[in-house]
XYZ file of C-alpha atoms in Angstrom:
168
model
C -121.771 9.811 43.574
C -120.116 10.944 46.754
C -117.073 10.635 48.966
C -119.274 9.084 51.665
C -120.346 6.309 49.273
C -116.767 5.838 48.076
C -115.539 5.507 51.665
C -118.348 3.062 52.447
C -117.271 0.855 49.525
C -113.630 1.027 50.649
C -114.562 0.130 54.238
C -116.717 -2.770 53.058
C -113.852 -4.038 50.924
C -111.516 -4.212 53.913
C -114.149 -5.788 56.150
C -115.081 -8.417 53.564
C -111.441 -9.421 53.099
C -111.181 -10.075 56.828
C -114.408 -12.040 56.707
C -113.251 -14.064 53.699
C -110.117 -15.173 55.495
C -112.101 -15.972 58.643
C -114.674 -17.960 56.666
C -112.015 -20.095 55.022
C -109.367 -20.455 57.713
C -111.608 -20.664 60.786
C -114.905 -22.061 59.525
C -113.672 -23.968 56.473
C -116.446 -22.459 54.338
C -114.959 -22.133 50.865
C -118.250 -20.916 49.339
C -118.612 -17.982 51.741
C -114.903 -17.227 51.527
C -115.158 -17.168 47.732
C -118.101 -14.787 47.763
C -116.649 -12.447 50.386
C -113.311 -12.146 48.566
C -115.037 -11.559 45.239
C -117.274 -8.858 46.686
C -114.299 -7.278 48.486
C -112.637 -6.724 45.108
C -115.889 -5.358 43.683
C -116.189 -2.831 46.516
C -112.549 -1.764 46.152
C -113.143 -1.043 42.459
C -116.524 0.584 43.165
C -114.823 2.989 45.605
C -112.561 4.239 42.822
C -115.457 4.417 40.398
C -117.405 6.444 42.924
C -114.458 8.806 43.469
C -114.193 9.423 39.728
C -117.934 9.652 39.014
C -117.726 6.520 36.879
C -120.607 4.096 36.635
C -119.694 0.874 38.444
C -122.947 -1.034 38.864
C -122.134 -4.176 36.895
C -119.410 -6.789 36.614
C -118.538 -5.569 33.123
C -118.229 -1.932 34.216
C -115.946 -2.982 37.079
C -113.857 -5.071 34.668
C -113.484 -1.961 32.512
C -112.431 0.067 35.560
C -109.877 -2.597 36.508
C -108.452 -2.457 32.975
C -108.240 1.327 33.094
C -106.481 1.254 36.459
C -104.010 -1.307 35.137
C -103.261 1.015 32.215
C -103.168 4.186 34.312
C -100.761 2.816 36.911
C -98.864 0.256 34.826
C -100.168 -2.485 37.132
C -101.395 -5.392 35.025
C -102.004 -7.248 38.277
C -105.231 -5.251 38.718
C -106.677 -7.164 35.754
C -105.366 -10.419 37.244
C -107.005 -9.557 40.589
C -110.326 -8.930 38.840
C -110.038 -12.254 37.012
C -109.477 -14.061 40.312
C -112.487 -12.282 41.802
C -114.572 -13.422 38.825
C -113.408 -17.003 39.344
C -114.256 -16.860 43.054
C -117.633 -15.304 42.283
C -118.456 -18.263 40.060
C -117.413 -20.649 42.805
C -119.939 -19.248 45.245
C -122.685 -20.480 42.879
C -121.149 -23.782 41.786
C -118.834 -24.815 44.659
C -116.566 -26.629 42.212
C -113.163 -25.312 43.337
C -111.143 -27.459 45.705
C -110.256 -26.273 49.181
C -106.630 -25.853 48.159
C -107.461 -23.817 45.053
C -109.804 -21.517 46.996
C -107.021 -21.105 49.549
C -104.536 -20.188 46.783
C -106.936 -17.754 45.136
C -107.854 -16.141 48.447
C -104.156 -15.750 49.234
C -103.690 -13.970 45.889
C -106.619 -11.625 46.545
C -105.269 -10.941 50.051
C -101.865 -10.140 48.544
C -103.130 -7.996 45.659
C -106.138 -6.075 46.952
C -104.028 -3.593 48.959
C -102.688 -2.423 45.581
C -106.221 -1.271 44.649
C -106.691 0.358 48.051
C -103.379 2.183 47.530
C -104.414 3.293 44.037
C -107.539 4.840 45.510
C -105.533 6.580 48.223
C -103.117 7.957 45.613
C -105.912 9.424 43.502
C -105.812 9.832 39.727
C -102.358 9.617 38.151
C -101.667 13.200 36.994
C -99.357 12.016 34.200
C -101.791 9.452 32.788
C -102.884 9.960 29.211
C -105.427 7.306 28.279
C -105.025 5.313 25.107
C -107.810 5.932 22.551
C -109.480 2.714 23.716
C -109.084 3.770 27.347
C -110.618 7.153 26.614
C -113.615 5.465 24.961
C -114.117 3.407 28.117
C -113.824 6.493 30.328
C -116.385 8.289 28.168
C -118.789 5.346 28.568
C -118.230 5.221 32.328
C -119.078 8.923 32.581
C -122.456 8.516 30.856
C -125.203 9.159 33.433
C -126.868 5.980 34.679
C -130.331 6.930 33.412
C -128.943 7.581 29.913
C -127.102 4.244 29.923
C -130.249 2.407 31.060
C -132.215 3.983 28.211
C -129.659 2.839 25.605
C -128.002 -0.424 26.580
C -125.808 -0.313 23.468
C -123.719 2.364 25.231
C -121.952 -0.373 27.162
C -121.192 -2.514 24.147
C -117.627 -2.361 22.825
C -117.181 -0.763 19.402
C -118.225 -2.894 16.418
C -115.732 -5.392 15.079
C -114.058 -4.493 11.806
C -115.207 -6.423 8.740
C -113.614 -9.792 8.203
C -112.336 -10.013 4.664
C -109.575 -12.622 4.443
C -107.551 -12.682 1.254
C -108.701 -15.167 -1.308
C -106.463 -18.019 -1.270
């Protein structure tokens, strides 16, 4: 992981946001606009993951990073942004969202993605103390990629507690 790769992801994020808006507003291509906006969010999150030596090679890992950033900076909108990106990503395969909904979602990504760019520019929050759950996620993100590939259970959440409802 390197600063050059992190900067490349950040640059791609900005470029893809411009392309997404062009695709929708100039060409009327909601499928391409959906994909470009979704991937722009992914690259913004990947840049932060790269900076922090966190694995970021899957949708689930990037969702975890978005959740950590929301916790670290008190910005729940990072999770909302990731959810919109997931919705747009699905649309590029199914093309089921209306023009107006894609336009609304793209407007939200355009409004919110600078927050992630700013978080990267600010660097880690020096006062942040992760919750126990957040620390577990960080520990998983720091596992080397080859180790994680060898044991896919590393990326599973902890087991659910037993379900023993009271007899009633």
